[in-house]
CSV table of C-alpha atoms in Angstrom, one decimal:
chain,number,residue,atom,x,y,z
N,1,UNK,CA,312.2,231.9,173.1
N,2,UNK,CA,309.1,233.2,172.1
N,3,UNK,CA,307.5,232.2,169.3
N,4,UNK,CA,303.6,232.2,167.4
N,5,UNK,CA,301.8,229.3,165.0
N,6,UNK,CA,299.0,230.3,162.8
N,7,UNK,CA,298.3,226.8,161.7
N,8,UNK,CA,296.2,227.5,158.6
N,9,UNK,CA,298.6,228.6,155.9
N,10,UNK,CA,295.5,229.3,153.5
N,11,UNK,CA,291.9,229.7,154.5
N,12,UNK,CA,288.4,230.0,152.7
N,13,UNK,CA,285.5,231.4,153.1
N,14,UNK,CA,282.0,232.1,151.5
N,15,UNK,CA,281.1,236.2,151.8
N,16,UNK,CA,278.5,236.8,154.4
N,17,UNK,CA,279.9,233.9,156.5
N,18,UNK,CA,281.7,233.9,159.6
N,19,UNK,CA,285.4,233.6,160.3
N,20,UNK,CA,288.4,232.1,163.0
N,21,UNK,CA,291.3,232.9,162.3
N,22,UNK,CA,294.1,230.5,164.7
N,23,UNK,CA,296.6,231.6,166.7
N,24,UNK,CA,298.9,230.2,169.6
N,25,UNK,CA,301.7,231.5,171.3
N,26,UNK,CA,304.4,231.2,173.4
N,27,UNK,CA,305.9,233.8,175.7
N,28,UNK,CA,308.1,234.1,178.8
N,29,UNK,CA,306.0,236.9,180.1
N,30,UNK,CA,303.0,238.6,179.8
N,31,UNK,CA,302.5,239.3,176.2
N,32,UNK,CA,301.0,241.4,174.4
N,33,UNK,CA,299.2,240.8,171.3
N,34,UNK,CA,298.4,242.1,167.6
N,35,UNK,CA,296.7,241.1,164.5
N,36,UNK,CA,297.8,242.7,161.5
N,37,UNK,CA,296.4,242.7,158.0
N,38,UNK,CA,298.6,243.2,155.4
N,39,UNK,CA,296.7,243.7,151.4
N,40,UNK,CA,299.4,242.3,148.6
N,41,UNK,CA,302.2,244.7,148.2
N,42,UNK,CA,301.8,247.0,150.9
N,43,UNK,CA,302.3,247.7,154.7
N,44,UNK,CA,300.9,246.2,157.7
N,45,UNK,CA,297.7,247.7,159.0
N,46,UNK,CA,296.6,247.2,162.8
N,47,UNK,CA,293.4,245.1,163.4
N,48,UNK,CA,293.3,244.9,167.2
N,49,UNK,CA,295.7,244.4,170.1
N,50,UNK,CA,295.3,242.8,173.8
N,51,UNK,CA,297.6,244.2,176.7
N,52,UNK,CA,295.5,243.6,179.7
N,53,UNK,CA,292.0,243.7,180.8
N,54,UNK,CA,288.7,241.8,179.3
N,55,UNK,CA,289.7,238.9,177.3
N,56,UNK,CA,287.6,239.7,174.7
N,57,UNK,CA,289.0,243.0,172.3
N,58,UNK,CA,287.4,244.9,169.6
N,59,UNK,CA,289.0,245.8,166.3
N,60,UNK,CA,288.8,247.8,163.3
N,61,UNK,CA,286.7,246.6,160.3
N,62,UNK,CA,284.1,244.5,162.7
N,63,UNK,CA,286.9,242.0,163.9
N,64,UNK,CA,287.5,240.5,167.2
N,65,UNK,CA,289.9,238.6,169.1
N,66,UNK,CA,289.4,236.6,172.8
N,67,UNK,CA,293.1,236.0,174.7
N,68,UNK,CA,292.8,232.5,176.3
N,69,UNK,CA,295.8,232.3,178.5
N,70,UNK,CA,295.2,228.4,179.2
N,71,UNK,CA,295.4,227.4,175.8
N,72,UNK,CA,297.9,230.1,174.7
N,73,UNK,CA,295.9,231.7,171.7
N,74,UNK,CA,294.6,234.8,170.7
N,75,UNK,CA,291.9,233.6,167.9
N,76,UNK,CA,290.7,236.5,165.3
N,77,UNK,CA,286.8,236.5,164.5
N,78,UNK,CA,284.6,238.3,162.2
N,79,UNK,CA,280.8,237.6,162.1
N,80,UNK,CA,280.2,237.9,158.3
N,81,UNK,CA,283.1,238.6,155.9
N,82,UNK,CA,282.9,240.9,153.0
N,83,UNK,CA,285.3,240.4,150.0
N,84,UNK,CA,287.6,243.2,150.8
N,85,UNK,CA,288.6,241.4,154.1
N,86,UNK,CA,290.8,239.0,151.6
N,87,UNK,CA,294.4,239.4,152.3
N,88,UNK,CA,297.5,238.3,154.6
N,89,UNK,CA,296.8,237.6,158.6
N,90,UNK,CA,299.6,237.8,161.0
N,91,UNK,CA,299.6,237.6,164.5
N,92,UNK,CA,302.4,238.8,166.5
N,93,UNK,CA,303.9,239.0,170.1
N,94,UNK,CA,305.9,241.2,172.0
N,95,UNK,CA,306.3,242.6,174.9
N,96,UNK,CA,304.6,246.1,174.1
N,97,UNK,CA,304.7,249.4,172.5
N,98,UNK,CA,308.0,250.2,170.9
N,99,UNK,CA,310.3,248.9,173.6
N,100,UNK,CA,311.1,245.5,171.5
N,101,UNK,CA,310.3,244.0,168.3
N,102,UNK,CA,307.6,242.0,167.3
N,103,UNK,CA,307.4,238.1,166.4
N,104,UNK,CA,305.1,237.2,163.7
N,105,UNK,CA,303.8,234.3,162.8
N,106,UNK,CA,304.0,232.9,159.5
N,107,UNK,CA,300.0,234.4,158.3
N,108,UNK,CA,297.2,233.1,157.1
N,109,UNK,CA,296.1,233.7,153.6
N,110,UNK,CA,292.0,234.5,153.3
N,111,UNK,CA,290.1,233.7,150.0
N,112,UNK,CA,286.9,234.9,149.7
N,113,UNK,CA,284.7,233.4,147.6
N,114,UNK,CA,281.2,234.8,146.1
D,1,UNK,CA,296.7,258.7,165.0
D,2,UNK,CA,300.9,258.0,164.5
D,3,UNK,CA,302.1,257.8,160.9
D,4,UNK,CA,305.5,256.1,160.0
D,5,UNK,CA,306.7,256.8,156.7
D,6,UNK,CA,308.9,254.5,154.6
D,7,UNK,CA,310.7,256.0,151.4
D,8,UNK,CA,311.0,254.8,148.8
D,9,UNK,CA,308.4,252.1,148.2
D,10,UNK,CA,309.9,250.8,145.5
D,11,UNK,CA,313.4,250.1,143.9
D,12,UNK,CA,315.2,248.3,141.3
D,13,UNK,CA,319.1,248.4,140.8
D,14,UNK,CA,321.5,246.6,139.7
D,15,UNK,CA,323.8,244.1,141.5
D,16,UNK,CA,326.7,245.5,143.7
D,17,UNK,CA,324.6,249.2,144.0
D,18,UNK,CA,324.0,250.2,147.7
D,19,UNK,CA,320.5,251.3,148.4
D,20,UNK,CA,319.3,253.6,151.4
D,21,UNK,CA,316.1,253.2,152.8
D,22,UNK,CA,314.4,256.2,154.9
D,23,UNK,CA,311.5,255.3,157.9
D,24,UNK,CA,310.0,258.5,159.3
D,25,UNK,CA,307.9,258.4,162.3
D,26,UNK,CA,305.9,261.7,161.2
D,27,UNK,CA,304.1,262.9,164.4
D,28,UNK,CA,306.1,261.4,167.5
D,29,UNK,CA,309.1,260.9,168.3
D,30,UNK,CA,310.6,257.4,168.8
D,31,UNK,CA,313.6,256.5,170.8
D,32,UNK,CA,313.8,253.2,169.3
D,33,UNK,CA,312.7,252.0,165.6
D,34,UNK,CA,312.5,248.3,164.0
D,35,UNK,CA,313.5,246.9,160.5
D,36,UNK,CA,311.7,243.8,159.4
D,37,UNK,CA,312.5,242.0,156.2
D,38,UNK,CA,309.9,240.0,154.5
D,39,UNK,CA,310.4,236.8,151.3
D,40,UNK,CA,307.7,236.4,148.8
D,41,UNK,CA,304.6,234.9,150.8
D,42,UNK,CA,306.5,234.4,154.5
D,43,UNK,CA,306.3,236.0,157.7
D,44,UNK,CA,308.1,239.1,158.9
D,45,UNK,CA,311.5,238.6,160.4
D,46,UNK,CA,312.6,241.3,162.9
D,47,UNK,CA,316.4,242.4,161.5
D,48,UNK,CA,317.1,244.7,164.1
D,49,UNK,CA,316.4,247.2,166.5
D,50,UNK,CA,317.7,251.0,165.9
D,51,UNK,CA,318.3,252.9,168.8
D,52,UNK,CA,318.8,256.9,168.0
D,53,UNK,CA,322.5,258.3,168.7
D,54,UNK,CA,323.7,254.6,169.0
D,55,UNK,CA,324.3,251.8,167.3
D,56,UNK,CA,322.0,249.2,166.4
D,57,UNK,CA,321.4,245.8,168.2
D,58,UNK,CA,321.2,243.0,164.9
D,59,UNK,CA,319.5,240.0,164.9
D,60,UNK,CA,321.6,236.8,164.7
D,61,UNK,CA,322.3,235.7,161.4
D,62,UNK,CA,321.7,239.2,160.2
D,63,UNK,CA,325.2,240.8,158.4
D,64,UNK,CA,325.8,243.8,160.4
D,65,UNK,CA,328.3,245.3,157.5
D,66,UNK,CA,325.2,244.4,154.7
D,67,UNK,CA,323.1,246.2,156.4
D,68,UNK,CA,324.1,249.4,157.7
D,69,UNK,CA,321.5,251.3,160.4
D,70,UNK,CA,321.4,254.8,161.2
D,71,UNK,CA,319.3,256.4,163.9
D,72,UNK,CA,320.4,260.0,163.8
D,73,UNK,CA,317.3,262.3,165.0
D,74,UNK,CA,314.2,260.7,167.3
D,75,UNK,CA,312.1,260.6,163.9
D,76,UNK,CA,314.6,259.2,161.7
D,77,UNK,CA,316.3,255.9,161.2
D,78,UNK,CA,317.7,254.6,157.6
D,79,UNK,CA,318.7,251.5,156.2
D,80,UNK,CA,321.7,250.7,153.7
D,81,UNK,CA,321.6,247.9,152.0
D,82,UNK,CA,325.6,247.9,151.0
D,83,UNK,CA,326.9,246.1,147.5
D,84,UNK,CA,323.4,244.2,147.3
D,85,UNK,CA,322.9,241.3,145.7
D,86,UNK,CA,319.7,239.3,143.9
D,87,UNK,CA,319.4,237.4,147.1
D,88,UNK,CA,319.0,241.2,149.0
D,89,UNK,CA,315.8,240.9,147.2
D,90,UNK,CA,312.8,241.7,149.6
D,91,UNK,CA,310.7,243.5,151.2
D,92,UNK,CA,311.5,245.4,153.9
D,93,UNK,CA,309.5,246.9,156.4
D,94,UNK,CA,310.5,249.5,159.5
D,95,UNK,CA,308.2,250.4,162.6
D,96,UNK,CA,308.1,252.4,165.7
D,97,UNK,CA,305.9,252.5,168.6
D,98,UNK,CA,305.4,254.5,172.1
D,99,UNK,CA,308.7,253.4,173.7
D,100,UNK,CA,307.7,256.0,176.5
D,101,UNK,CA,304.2,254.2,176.8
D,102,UNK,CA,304.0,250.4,176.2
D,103,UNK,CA,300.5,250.6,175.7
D,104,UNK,CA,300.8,251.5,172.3
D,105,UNK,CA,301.4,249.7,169.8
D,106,UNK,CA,303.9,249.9,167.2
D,107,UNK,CA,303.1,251.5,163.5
D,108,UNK,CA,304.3,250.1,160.5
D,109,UNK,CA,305.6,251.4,157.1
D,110,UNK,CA,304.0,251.0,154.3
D,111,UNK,CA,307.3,248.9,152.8
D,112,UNK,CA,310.1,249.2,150.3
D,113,UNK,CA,310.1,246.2,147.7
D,114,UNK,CA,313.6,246.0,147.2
D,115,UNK,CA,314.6,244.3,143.4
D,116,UNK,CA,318.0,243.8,142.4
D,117,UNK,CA,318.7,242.8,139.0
């Protein structure tokens, strides 16, 4: 069964500073892999997604995320966070575009301070 | 880029009331959509898949007759929560994606919070 483990329930950072957020999975096949950001009360927005190719993927809003197949994760990074990049992280597998649904992990929660 | 729509965003009813909720995938057309249901601070939990012009594959533990799917055209699928209860309580999300191309991704919903009094 697949599965995904974001182990920090809750994480914080200083603005300006950088920023790893965890993931690991596990998957039967290749998979194919999202962050999502999802701002209290509303719908989940697409950060960056790995299918194939370089390791190493650009997002949206300066974030970043290297596949490692031999450790099974798919780490988020950002260089400098701004306060607006406070909100809900999930990371999710599947096995691409709309042919299955996805599994989440349980998110991290990013606090921002001053 | 691809826009799902989810109607209504918001509801509040009283127990034993059936709610319908609507997800539009607004310029493509998708084969297959998904319904997620999310508790207060947890994860997303895939509910079931809706497949258009047939019926819908549940996830276990899900109640089938609770809630009802419908995937009638290739840009619409609907959710009915049937007789809900307090513990229907939640947010639920739908999405759709390329199913012709699984090199895109799927597109969320913005959400219906769900509160029944």
């Amino acid at each position: 069964a697949q599965s995904v483990t974001q182990p920090d329930i809750h994480i914080t950072v200083s603005e300006g500073a950088s920023l790893e957020l965890r993931c690991n999975y596990s998957y039967g096949a290749t998979p194919y892999l999202f962050w999502y950001v999802q701002s209290p009360g509303q719908g989940l927005q697409l950060l960056l997604k790995y299918f194939s190719g370089d390791t190493l993927v650009q997002g949206i809003k300066g974030f970043e995320a290297e596949f490692k197949r031999s450790q099974s994760s798919f780490n988020l990074r950002k260089p400098s966070v701004h306060w607006s990049d406070a909100a809900e992280y999930f990371c999710a597998v599947g096995s691409g575009g709309g042919a299955d649904g996805l599994t989440f992990g349980k998110g991290t929660h990013l606090i921002i301070q001053p | 880029g691809a826009v799902v729509s989810q109607h209504p965003s918001r509801v509040i009813c009283k127990s034993g009331t059936s709610v319908k909720i609507e997800c539009r995938s607004l310029d493509f057309q998708a084969t297959t959509m998904f319904w997620y249901r999310q508790f207060p601070k947890q994860s997303l939990m895939l509910m079931a898949t809706s497949n258009e012009g047939s019926k819908a594959t549940y996830e276990q533990g899900v109640e089938k007759d609770k809630f009802l799917i419908n995937h009638a055209s290739l840009t619409l699928s609907t959710l009915t929560v049937t007789s809900a209860h307090p513990e229907d309580s939640s947010f639920y999300i739908c999405s759709a994606g390329g199913d012709q191309d699984r090199n895109q991704p799927q597109h969320f919903g913005d959400g219906t919070r769900l509160s029944i009094l």
